[in-house]
mmCIF file of C-alpha atoms in Angstrom:
data_model
loop_
_atom_site.group_PDB
_atom_site.id
_atom_site.type_symbol
_atom_site.label_atom_id
_atom_site.label_comp_id
_atom_site.label_asym_id
_atom_site.label_seq_id
_atom_site.Cartn_x
_atom_site.Cartn_y
_atom_site.Cartn_z
ATOM 1 C CA UNK A 1 63.376 121.148 118.307
ATOM 2 C CA UNK A 2 61.601 118.514 116.037
ATOM 3 C CA UNK A 3 63.153 120.113 113.045
ATOM 4 C CA UNK A 4 66.173 120.141 114.360
ATOM 5 C CA UNK A 5 66.011 116.071 115.433
ATOM 6 C CA UNK A 6 64.542 115.652 111.753
ATOM 7 C CA UNK A 7 67.640 117.302 110.086
ATOM 8 C CA UNK A 8 70.043 114.983 112.244
ATOM 9 C CA UNK A 9 67.935 112.099 111.455
ATOM 10 C CA UNK A 10 68.103 113.126 107.632
ATOM 11 C CA UNK A 11 72.073 113.352 108.070
ATOM 12 C CA UNK A 12 72.326 109.826 108.344
ATOM 13 C CA UNK A 13 70.121 108.954 105.998
ATOM 14 C CA UNK A 14 72.014 107.787 102.802
ATOM 15 C CA UNK A 15 68.849 107.395 100.342
ATOM 16 C CA UNK A 16 67.408 110.889 101.141
ATOM 17 C CA UNK A 17 71.189 112.855 101.297
ATOM 18 C CA UNK A 18 71.817 111.090 97.579
ATOM 19 C CA UNK A 19 68.452 112.385 96.430
ATOM 20 C CA UNK A 20 69.587 115.912 97.527
ATOM 21 C CA UNK A 21 73.314 115.171 96.379
ATOM 22 C CA UNK A 22 71.935 114.847 92.583
ATOM 23 C CA UNK A 23 69.778 117.881 92.495
ATOM 24 C CA UNK A 24 71.015 121.070 90.810
ATOM 25 C CA UNK A 25 68.306 123.349 90.882
ATOM 26 C CA UNK A 26 67.603 125.305 94.194
ATOM 27 C CA UNK A 27 63.911 125.168 94.065
ATOM 28 C CA UNK A 28 64.163 121.584 94.165
ATOM 29 C CA UNK A 29 66.414 121.500 96.804
ATOM 30 C CA UNK A 30 64.261 123.365 99.213
ATOM 31 C CA UNK A 31 60.948 121.319 98.075
ATOM 32 C CA UNK A 32 62.814 117.940 99.336
ATOM 33 C CA UNK A 33 63.961 119.625 102.431
ATOM 34 C CA UNK A 34 60.708 121.071 102.843
ATOM 35 C CA UNK A 35 59.499 117.449 102.818
ATOM 36 C CA UNK A 36 61.986 115.890 104.653
ATOM 37 C CA UNK A 37 61.796 118.475 107.584
ATOM 38 C CA UNK A 38 58.133 118.460 107.668
ATOM 39 C CA UNK A 39 58.207 122.105 107.235
ATOM 40 C CA UNK A 40 55.432 122.794 104.668
ATOM 41 C CA UNK A 41 55.704 126.792 104.253
ATOM 42 C CA UNK A 42 59.759 126.353 103.964
ATOM 43 C CA UNK A 43 60.941 128.837 101.705
ATOM 44 C CA UNK A 44 64.809 129.356 100.669
ATOM 45 C CA UNK A 45 65.496 132.362 103.113
ATOM 46 C CA UNK A 46 63.940 130.003 106.084
ATOM 47 C CA UNK A 47 65.895 127.010 104.805
ATOM 48 C CA UNK A 48 69.124 129.343 104.452
ATOM 49 C CA UNK A 49 68.697 130.608 108.179
ATOM 50 C CA UNK A 50 67.863 127.258 109.491
ATOM 51 C CA UNK A 51 71.217 125.710 107.929
ATOM 52 C CA UNK A 52 73.317 128.453 108.564
ATOM 53 C CA UNK A 53 72.386 128.056 112.383
ATOM 54 C CA UNK A 54 73.223 124.367 112.183
ATOM 55 C CA UNK A 55 76.488 124.826 110.529
ATOM 56 C CA UNK A 56 77.562 126.290 113.325
ATOM 57 C CA UNK A 57 76.934 123.883 115.831
ATOM 58 C CA UNK A 58 79.450 120.900 116.532
ATOM 59 C CA UNK A 59 77.751 117.903 115.521
ATOM 60 C CA UNK A 60 78.369 114.365 117.228
ATOM 61 C CA UNK A 61 76.863 111.713 114.570
ATOM 62 C CA UNK A 62 76.266 108.019 114.856
ATOM 63 C CA UNK A 63 79.490 106.879 112.885
ATOM 64 C CA UNK A 64 78.300 103.816 111.909
ATOM 65 C CA UNK A 65 75.358 105.039 109.721
ATOM 66 C CA UNK A 66 76.827 108.550 109.009
ATOM 67 C CA UNK A 67 80.104 107.628 107.449
ATOM 68 C CA UNK A 68 78.137 105.662 104.720
ATOM 69 C CA UNK A 69 77.254 109.437 103.468
ATOM 70 C CA UNK A 70 79.671 111.681 104.627
ATOM 71 C CA UNK A 71 83.621 111.572 104.779
ATOM 72 C CA UNK A 72 85.794 113.889 106.890
ATOM 73 C CA UNK A 73 88.478 116.292 104.986
ATOM 74 C CA UNK A 74 89.753 118.818 107.164
ATOM 75 C CA UNK A 75 90.918 119.644 110.380
ATOM 76 C CA UNK A 76 91.234 122.418 112.617
ATOM 77 C CA UNK A 77 93.804 122.290 114.697
ATOM 78 C CA UNK A 78 92.978 125.219 117.392
ATOM 79 C CA UNK A 79 89.464 123.891 117.666
ATOM 80 C CA UNK A 80 90.081 120.028 117.496
ATOM 81 C CA UNK A 81 87.385 119.777 114.950
ATOM 82 C CA UNK A 82 86.896 117.670 111.715
ATOM 83 C CA UNK A 83 84.750 118.761 108.762
ATOM 84 C CA UNK A 84 82.511 116.605 106.479
ATOM 85 C CA UNK A 85 81.742 116.119 102.947
ATOM 86 C CA UNK A 86 79.440 114.186 101.069
ATOM 87 C CA UNK A 87 81.044 110.436 100.031
ATOM 88 C CA UNK A 88 78.810 109.874 97.106
ATOM 89 C CA UNK A 89 81.794 109.813 94.649
ATOM 90 C CA UNK A 90 84.520 107.418 94.278
ATOM 91 C CA UNK A 91 87.751 108.966 94.682
ATOM 92 C CA UNK A 92 89.333 108.904 90.774
ATOM 93 C CA UNK A 93 91.605 111.838 90.808
ATOM 94 C CA UNK A 94 95.376 112.222 91.302
ATOM 95 C CA UNK A 95 94.999 113.609 94.977
ATOM 96 C CA UNK A 96 92.042 112.936 97.508
ATOM 97 C CA UNK A 97 91.985 116.446 98.150
ATOM 98 C CA UNK A 98 90.738 117.195 94.413
ATOM 99 C CA UNK A 99 88.281 114.271 95.116
ATOM 100 C CA UNK A 100 87.150 116.330 97.721
ATOM 101 C CA UNK A 101 87.014 119.724 96.031
ATOM 102 C CA UNK A 102 84.732 118.018 93.383
ATOM 103 C CA UNK A 103 82.459 116.404 96.036
ATOM 104 C CA UNK A 104 82.307 119.886 97.824
ATOM 105 C CA UNK A 105 80.890 121.673 94.431
ATOM 106 C CA UNK A 106 77.493 119.959 94.962
ATOM 107 C CA UNK A 107 74.335 121.960 96.070
ATOM 108 C CA UNK A 108 74.139 119.587 99.519
ATOM 109 C CA UNK A 109 77.421 120.235 100.224
ATOM 110 C CA UNK A 110 77.248 124.250 99.707
ATOM 111 C CA UNK A 111 74.239 124.118 102.057
ATOM 112 C CA UNK A 112 74.905 121.446 104.545
ATOM 113 C CA UNK A 113 78.502 121.610 106.022
ATOM 114 C CA UNK A 114 78.247 119.332 109.210
ATOM 115 C CA UNK A 115 81.689 119.327 111.776
ATOM 116 C CA UNK A 116 82.340 117.479 114.700
ATOM 117 C CA UNK A 117 84.930 117.720 117.768
ATOM 118 C CA UNK A 118 87.453 114.914 117.608
ATOM 119 C CA UNK A 119 87.381 113.816 121.031
ATOM 120 C CA UNK A 120 83.749 112.764 120.067
ATOM 121 C CA UNK A 121 84.423 110.828 117.527
ATOM 122 C CA UNK A 122 87.031 108.680 118.882
ATOM 123 C CA UNK A 123 85.046 106.637 121.300
ATOM 124 C CA UNK A 124 82.825 105.528 118.151
ATOM 125 C CA UNK A 125 85.760 104.355 115.913
ATOM 126 C CA UNK A 126 85.071 100.399 116.448
ATOM 127 C CA UNK A 127 81.543 100.736 115.081
ATOM 128 C CA UNK A 128 82.929 101.770 111.439
ATOM 129 C CA UNK A 129 84.195 98.814 109.655
ATOM 130 C CA UNK A 130 88.116 98.430 109.569
ATOM 131 C CA UNK A 131 89.544 98.887 106.563
ATOM 132 C CA UNK A 132 92.776 96.508 105.230
ATOM 133 C CA UNK A 133 94.814 98.155 102.431
ATOM 134 C CA UNK A 134 96.138 96.039 99.852
ATOM 135 C CA UNK A 135 98.929 98.144 99.967
ATOM 136 C CA UNK A 136 100.766 100.975 101.038
ATOM 137 C CA UNK A 137 102.795 103.667 98.825
ATOM 138 C CA UNK A 138 105.663 105.617 100.581
ATOM 139 C CA UNK A 139 107.707 108.028 98.680
ATOM 140 C CA UNK A 140 110.340 110.962 98.256
ATOM 141 C CA UNK A 141 108.012 112.515 95.839
ATOM 142 C CA UNK A 142 108.324 113.614 92.196
ATOM 143 C CA UNK A 143 109.315 109.518 91.967
ATOM 144 C CA UNK A 144 106.130 108.391 90.365
ATOM 145 C CA UNK A 145 103.940 107.683 93.009
ATOM 146 C CA UNK A 146 101.021 109.626 91.540
ATOM 147 C CA UNK A 147 101.555 107.384 88.127
ATOM 148 C CA UNK A 148 101.121 104.182 90.561
ATOM 149 C CA UNK A 149 98.256 105.199 92.376
ATOM 150 C CA UNK A 150 96.334 106.761 89.278
ATOM 151 C CA UNK A 151 97.101 103.077 87.520
ATOM 152 C CA UNK A 152 95.573 101.477 90.232
ATOM 153 C CA UNK A 153 92.759 104.187 90.337
ATOM 154 C CA UNK A 154 91.555 102.548 86.735
ATOM 155 C CA UNK A 155 90.467 99.627 88.322
ATOM 156 C CA UNK A 156 86.662 99.455 89.173
ATOM 157 C CA UNK A 157 87.346 97.022 92.301
ATOM 158 C CA UNK A 158 90.223 98.882 93.755
ATOM 159 C CA UNK A 159 89.567 102.425 95.884
ATOM 160 C CA UNK A 160 92.783 104.519 96.137
ATOM 161 C CA UNK A 161 93.047 107.036 99.320
ATOM 162 C CA UNK A 162 95.546 109.168 97.611
ATOM 163 C CA UNK A 163 97.678 111.448 100.374
ATOM 164 C CA UNK A 164 95.293 112.181 102.998
ATOM 165 C CA UNK A 165 96.046 115.752 104.050
ATOM 166 C CA UNK A 166 93.635 114.791 107.264
ATOM 167 C CA UNK A 167 95.779 111.844 108.455
ATOM 168 C CA UNK A 168 99.076 113.719 108.107
ATOM 169 C CA UNK A 169 97.815 116.574 109.935
ATOM 170 C CA UNK A 170 96.419 114.511 112.858
ATOM 171 C CA UNK A 171 99.657 112.592 112.797
ATOM 172 C CA UNK A 172 101.583 115.710 112.936
ATOM 173 C CA UNK A 173 99.715 117.805 115.553
ATOM 174 C CA UNK A 174 101.559 116.767 118.954
ATOM 175 C CA UNK A 175 98.299 117.139 120.801
ATOM 176 C CA UNK A 176 97.229 113.572 119.796
ATOM 177 C CA UNK A 177 100.791 112.128 120.066
ATOM 178 C CA UNK A 178 99.748 109.531 122.706
ATOM 179 C CA UNK A 179 96.680 108.620 120.599
ATOM 180 C CA UNK A 180 98.433 108.248 116.944
ATOM 181 C CA UNK A 181 97.309 104.772 116.263
ATOM 182 C CA UNK A 182 94.009 105.276 117.362
ATOM 183 C CA UNK A 183 93.618 108.327 115.512
ATOM 184 C CA UNK A 184 95.006 107.055 111.977
ATOM 185 C CA UNK A 185 92.719 103.915 112.328
ATOM 186 C CA UNK A 186 89.810 106.295 112.650
ATOM 187 C CA UNK A 187 90.623 108.368 109.501
ATOM 188 C CA UNK A 188 91.375 105.308 107.697
ATOM 189 C CA UNK A 189 88.130 103.728 108.308
ATOM 190 C CA UNK A 190 86.357 106.835 107.558
ATOM 191 C CA UNK A 191 88.160 107.952 104.433
ATOM 192 C CA UNK A 192 89.044 104.530 103.223
ATOM 193 C CA UNK A 193 85.739 103.083 103.762
ATOM 194 C CA UNK A 194 84.490 100.902 100.718
ATOM 195 C CA UNK A 195 81.187 102.684 99.696
ATOM 196 C CA UNK A 196 81.292 101.899 95.874
ATOM 197 C CA UNK A 197 81.336 97.908 95.859
ATOM 198 C CA UNK A 198 85.091 98.217 95.719
ATOM 199 C CA UNK A 199 87.046 94.891 96.943
ATOM 200 C CA UNK A 200 90.522 96.598 97.692
ATOM 201 C CA UNK A 201 92.241 99.885 99.262
ATOM 202 C CA UNK A 202 95.418 101.383 97.725
ATOM 203 C CA UNK A 203 96.843 104.280 99.958
ATOM 204 C CA UNK A 204 99.581 106.402 99.057
ATOM 205 C CA UNK A 205 101.031 108.529 101.569
ATOM 206 C CA UNK A 206 102.330 111.827 101.953
ATOM 207 C CA UNK A 207 105.931 111.972 101.568
ATOM 208 C CA UNK A 208 106.368 113.669 105.154
ATOM 209 C CA UNK A 209 104.282 110.550 106.316
ATOM 210 C CA UNK A 210 107.490 108.608 106.201
ATOM 211 C CA UNK A 211 108.507 109.797 109.710
ATOM 212 C CA UNK A 212 105.515 108.008 111.190
ATOM 213 C CA UNK A 213 105.907 104.808 109.010
ATOM 214 C CA UNK A 214 106.441 102.657 112.365
ATOM 215 C CA UNK A 215 102.605 103.374 113.254
ATOM 216 C CA UNK A 216 101.231 102.818 109.483
ATOM 217 C CA UNK A 217 103.045 99.570 109.521
ATOM 218 C CA UNK A 218 101.960 98.145 113.135
ATOM 219 C CA UNK A 219 98.427 99.234 112.072
ATOM 220 C CA UNK A 220 98.456 97.449 108.628
ATOM 221 C CA UNK A 221 100.794 94.504 109.032
ATOM 222 C CA UNK A 222 99.390 92.403 106.247
ATOM 223 C CA UNK A 223 99.766 95.350 103.679
ATOM 224 C CA UNK A 224 101.998 95.198 100.686
ATOM 225 C CA UNK A 225 104.344 98.181 101.045
ATOM 226 C CA UNK A 226 105.994 99.861 97.642
ATOM 227 C CA UNK A 227 108.737 102.352 98.746
ATOM 228 C CA UNK A 228 109.740 104.644 95.472
ATOM 229 C CA UNK A 229 112.772 106.686 95.213
ATOM 230 C CA UNK A 230 114.491 108.880 92.514
ATOM 231 C CA UNK A 231 118.154 110.369 92.116
ATOM 232 C CA UNK A 232 118.083 112.686 94.425
ATOM 233 C CA UNK A 233 119.253 115.585 92.331
ATOM 234 C CA UNK A 234 116.069 114.824 89.969
ATOM 235 C CA UNK A 235 114.244 114.984 92.964
ATOM 236 C CA UNK A 236 115.801 118.676 94.194
ATOM 237 C CA UNK A 237 115.609 119.700 90.636
ATOM 238 C CA UNK A 238 111.695 119.033 90.706
ATOM 239 C CA UNK A 239 111.319 121.088 93.960
ATOM 240 C CA UNK A 240 113.327 124.069 92.437
ATOM 241 C CA UNK A 241 110.510 124.420 89.612
ATOM 242 C CA UNK A 242 107.743 123.746 92.426
ATOM 243 C CA UNK A 243 108.293 122.937 95.931
ATOM 244 C CA UNK A 244 105.963 120.714 97.915
ATOM 245 C CA UNK A 245 105.123 121.281 101.189
ATOM 246 C CA UNK A 246 107.940 119.219 102.807
ATOM 247 C CA UNK A 247 110.471 121.220 101.120
ATOM 248 C CA UNK A 248 109.385 124.478 102.423
ATOM 249 C CA UNK A 249 110.480 125.777 105.758
ATOM 250 C CA UNK A 250 107.445 126.080 107.796
ATOM 251 C CA UNK A 251 106.154 126.928 111.422
ATOM 252 C CA UNK A 252 105.569 124.586 112.867
ATOM 253 C CA UNK A 253 108.000 122.341 110.598
ATOM 254 C CA UNK A 254 107.248 119.124 109.184
ATOM 255 C CA UNK A 255 110.721 118.070 110.322
ATOM 256 C CA UNK A 256 111.294 118.693 113.771
ATOM 257 C CA UNK A 257 114.882 117.366 113.398
ATOM 258 C CA UNK A 258 115.869 119.745 110.402
ATOM 259 C CA UNK A 259 118.015 122.943 110.448
ATOM 260 C CA UNK A 260 115.930 125.549 109.935
ATOM 261 C CA UNK A 261 119.035 127.876 109.674
ATOM 262 C CA UNK A 262 120.746 125.885 106.973
ATOM 263 C CA UNK A 263 120.737 127.631 103.239
ATOM 264 C CA UNK A 264 117.534 126.129 101.454
ATOM 265 C CA UNK A 265 119.725 123.824 99.283
ATOM 266 C CA UNK A 266 121.201 122.525 102.699
ATOM 267 C CA UNK A 267 117.867 122.478 103.999
ATOM 268 C CA UNK A 268 116.256 120.234 100.986
ATOM 269 C CA UNK A 269 119.547 118.213 101.056
ATOM 270 C CA UNK A 270 118.782 117.619 105.029
ATOM 271 C CA UNK A 271 114.774 116.547 104.070
ATOM 272 C CA UNK A 272 116.087 113.733 101.309
ATOM 273 C CA UNK A 273 118.556 112.502 103.968
ATOM 274 C CA UNK A 274 115.975 112.127 106.589
ATOM 275 C CA UNK A 275 113.527 110.691 104.090
ATOM 276 C CA UNK A 276 116.156 107.967 103.066
ATOM 277 C CA UNK A 277 117.405 107.053 106.537
ATOM 278 C CA UNK A 278 113.486 106.811 107.427
ATOM 279 C CA UNK A 279 113.013 104.591 104.366
ATOM 280 C CA UNK A 280 116.158 102.645 105.080
ATOM 281 C CA UNK A 281 114.916 101.828 108.682
ATOM 282 C CA UNK A 282 111.330 100.640 107.405
ATOM 283 C CA UNK A 283 113.154 98.588 104.648
ATOM 284 C CA UNK A 284 115.061 96.801 107.525
ATOM 285 C CA UNK A 285 112.132 96.099 109.563
ATOM 286 C CA UNK A 286 109.727 95.151 106.955
ATOM 287 C CA UNK A 287 109.638 93.419 103.409
ATOM 288 C CA UNK A 288 109.033 95.777 100.770
ATOM 289 C CA UNK A 289 109.515 96.322 97.233
ATOM 290 C CA UNK A 290 111.722 99.637 96.757
ATOM 291 C CA UNK A 291 111.869 100.692 93.046
ATOM 292 C CA UNK A 292 113.789 103.929 91.642
ATOM 293 C CA UNK A 293 112.059 106.028 89.205
ATOM 294 C CA UNK A 294 113.713 104.510 86.551
ATOM 295 C CA UNK A 295 113.179 100.772 87.749
ATOM 296 C CA UNK A 296 109.284 101.995 87.826
ATOM 297 C CA UNK A 297 109.393 103.109 84.442
ATOM 298 C CA UNK A 298 110.506 99.417 83.509
ATOM 299 C CA UNK A 299 108.307 97.529 85.461
ATOM 300 C CA UNK A 300 105.271 96.136 83.805
ATOM 301 C CA UNK A 301 101.772 97.026 85.043
ATOM 302 C CA UNK A 302 101.025 93.453 86.238
ATOM 303 C CA UNK A 303 104.910 93.458 88.376
ATOM 304 C CA UNK A 304 103.245 96.221 89.951
ATOM 305 C CA UNK A 305 99.722 95.110 90.488
ATOM 306 C CA UNK A 306 100.762 92.293 92.288
ATOM 307 C CA UNK A 307 102.575 93.752 94.818
ATOM 308 C CA UNK A 308 98.679 94.698 96.114
ATOM 309 C CA UNK A 309 97.875 91.109 95.218
ATOM 310 C CA UNK A 310 95.834 91.845 92.122
ATOM 311 C CA UNK A 311 96.016 90.412 88.806
ATOM 312 C CA UNK A 312 95.658 92.014 85.605
ATOM 313 C CA UNK A 313 93.752 91.045 82.682
ATOM 314 C CA UNK A 314 95.123 91.932 79.220
ATOM 315 C CA UNK A 315 92.720 94.409 78.792
ATOM 316 C CA UNK A 316 93.474 95.724 82.446
ATOM 317 C CA UNK A 317 97.202 95.634 81.543
ATOM 318 C CA UNK A 318 96.905 97.770 78.226
ATOM 319 C CA UNK A 319 94.344 100.056 80.102
ATOM 320 C CA UNK A 320 97.459 100.837 82.642
ATOM 321 C CA UNK A 321 100.096 100.978 79.636
ATOM 322 C CA UNK A 322 98.184 103.586 77.955
ATOM 323 C CA UNK A 323 97.753 105.322 81.204
ATOM 324 C CA UNK A 324 101.637 106.112 80.968
ATOM 325 C CA UNK A 325 101.523 108.284 78.451
ATOM 326 C CA UNK A 326 99.540 110.871 80.168
ATOM 327 C CA UNK A 327 100.649 113.079 82.790
ATOM 328 C CA UNK A 328 99.463 111.451 85.632
ATOM 329 C CA UNK A 329 98.909 114.885 87.635
ATOM 330 C CA UNK A 330 96.450 116.112 84.861
ATOM 331 C CA UNK A 331 93.945 113.991 83.685
ATOM 332 C CA UNK A 332 93.770 113.315 79.952
ATOM 333 C CA UNK A 333 97.096 115.528 79.026
ATOM 334 C CA UNK A 334 99.736 113.861 77.334
ATOM 335 C CA UNK A 335 103.123 113.467 79.286
ATOM 336 C CA UNK A 336 105.861 115.920 78.237
ATOM 337 C CA UNK A 337 108.635 117.002 80.136
ATOM 338 C CA UNK A 338 110.065 120.201 79.509
ATOM 339 C CA UNK A 339 111.474 120.878 83.155
ATOM 340 C CA UNK A 340 115.376 122.052 83.323
ATOM 341 C CA UNK A 341 117.879 119.195 84.363
ATOM 342 C CA UNK A 342 119.407 119.488 87.497
ATOM 343 C CA UNK A 343 123.202 120.046 85.351
ATOM 344 C CA UNK A 344 120.899 123.309 84.306
ATOM 345 C CA UNK A 345 119.291 124.464 87.726
ATOM 346 C CA UNK A 346 122.776 123.635 90.000
ATOM 347 C CA UNK A 347 126.122 124.879 89.775
ATOM 348 C CA UNK A 348 128.818 122.088 89.609
ATOM 349 C CA UNK A 349 129.821 122.680 93.540
ATOM 350 C CA UNK A 350 126.020 122.160 94.163
ATOM 351 C CA UNK A 351 125.989 119.292 91.933
ATOM 352 C CA UNK A 352 128.750 117.715 94.024
ATOM 353 C CA UNK A 353 127.346 118.795 97.084
ATOM 354 C CA UNK A 354 124.105 116.941 96.387
ATOM 355 C CA UNK A 355 125.603 113.823 95.059
ATOM 356 C CA UNK A 356 128.036 113.583 97.963
ATOM 357 C CA UNK A 357 125.751 113.850 100.421
ATOM 358 C CA UNK A 358 122.909 112.031 99.260
ATOM 359 C CA UNK A 359 123.981 109.304 96.465
ATOM 360 C CA UNK A 360 125.419 106.726 98.901
ATOM 361 C CA UNK A 361 122.253 106.724 100.599
ATOM 362 C CA UNK A 362 120.333 106.321 97.569
ATOM 363 C CA UNK A 363 122.534 103.298 96.334
ATOM 364 C CA UNK A 364 122.342 101.924 99.833
ATOM 365 C CA UNK A 365 118.555 101.784 99.191
ATOM 366 C CA UNK A 366 118.726 100.421 95.812
ATOM 367 C CA UNK A 367 120.983 97.615 97.032
ATOM 368 C CA UNK A 368 118.736 96.659 99.600
ATOM 369 C CA UNK A 369 115.874 96.788 96.716
ATOM 370 C CA UNK A 370 117.769 94.287 94.951
#
């Protein structure tokens, strides 16, 4: 029991955990654990058995200190649990899931894998500092949102939380329908916590998070809001090459009101219709900036930064401008569009259907963005 108690204390100790996180050698890791657990005869086989046993037990942390070292990353709906990963790296990759994958490569993350029952975390929500996002980004997907979030990530004083799957999964689990505000607040306090001397938080939502925009905006009424759209036929052409999660029929479906019996093209048209209607409702209730993909490309870095209340220096503006020449989803790779156009992918009849169904909604949003 004493070893378990020391282990639980270790999980809350930022300095000791960081020392373990920085190690790459197994011998050094075992030596430090031998010291931290006050276990003089500890060897790797004993440590492996001990940690395997601990990794099978749900762990209820003291969130205030625990969240300095760990962040939740995965939700298992059947068990209603969340899993934790070390939080010693500032997010910098195009998507938060990629940052999590990187943080899980450490020896610490491979050997120590705590998980917690969500019900035990909710009462501790207010013990973790609240976050106040400077900006929320809503989008249809394939509209340049990754370019925008990646530009903000260039700033040392800005933390970008890009498409949190944990937030989306909890909002879409009907089990938590009555506790959505509390759960979203909890997740953002934990994943959005400023641990690396940042001063501002920018959040890019998943495309399907649009259906929960009232929860987001009620929770963060002072955040700047950027809504990104694109010519619908171009969005559909992009998903024709590689479909995003919200464009694939799923069980349970992300879009409960969509017609699951429709053809694939009709289904995807319905998804964009739904997102356009949701974004229009958002625009009517809240002051926000709506930009098309074309307008985004014509916007200066300073114009985009000001939506989040951020002023760029000349050097920072040049950094943002240079970033535009690279693929936002592949770091260091020059941007090069090799995909087929909508005219090449869809028949004339399909293009006519797409335009007749979606162009009026697209134009409506552009008009409201003027």
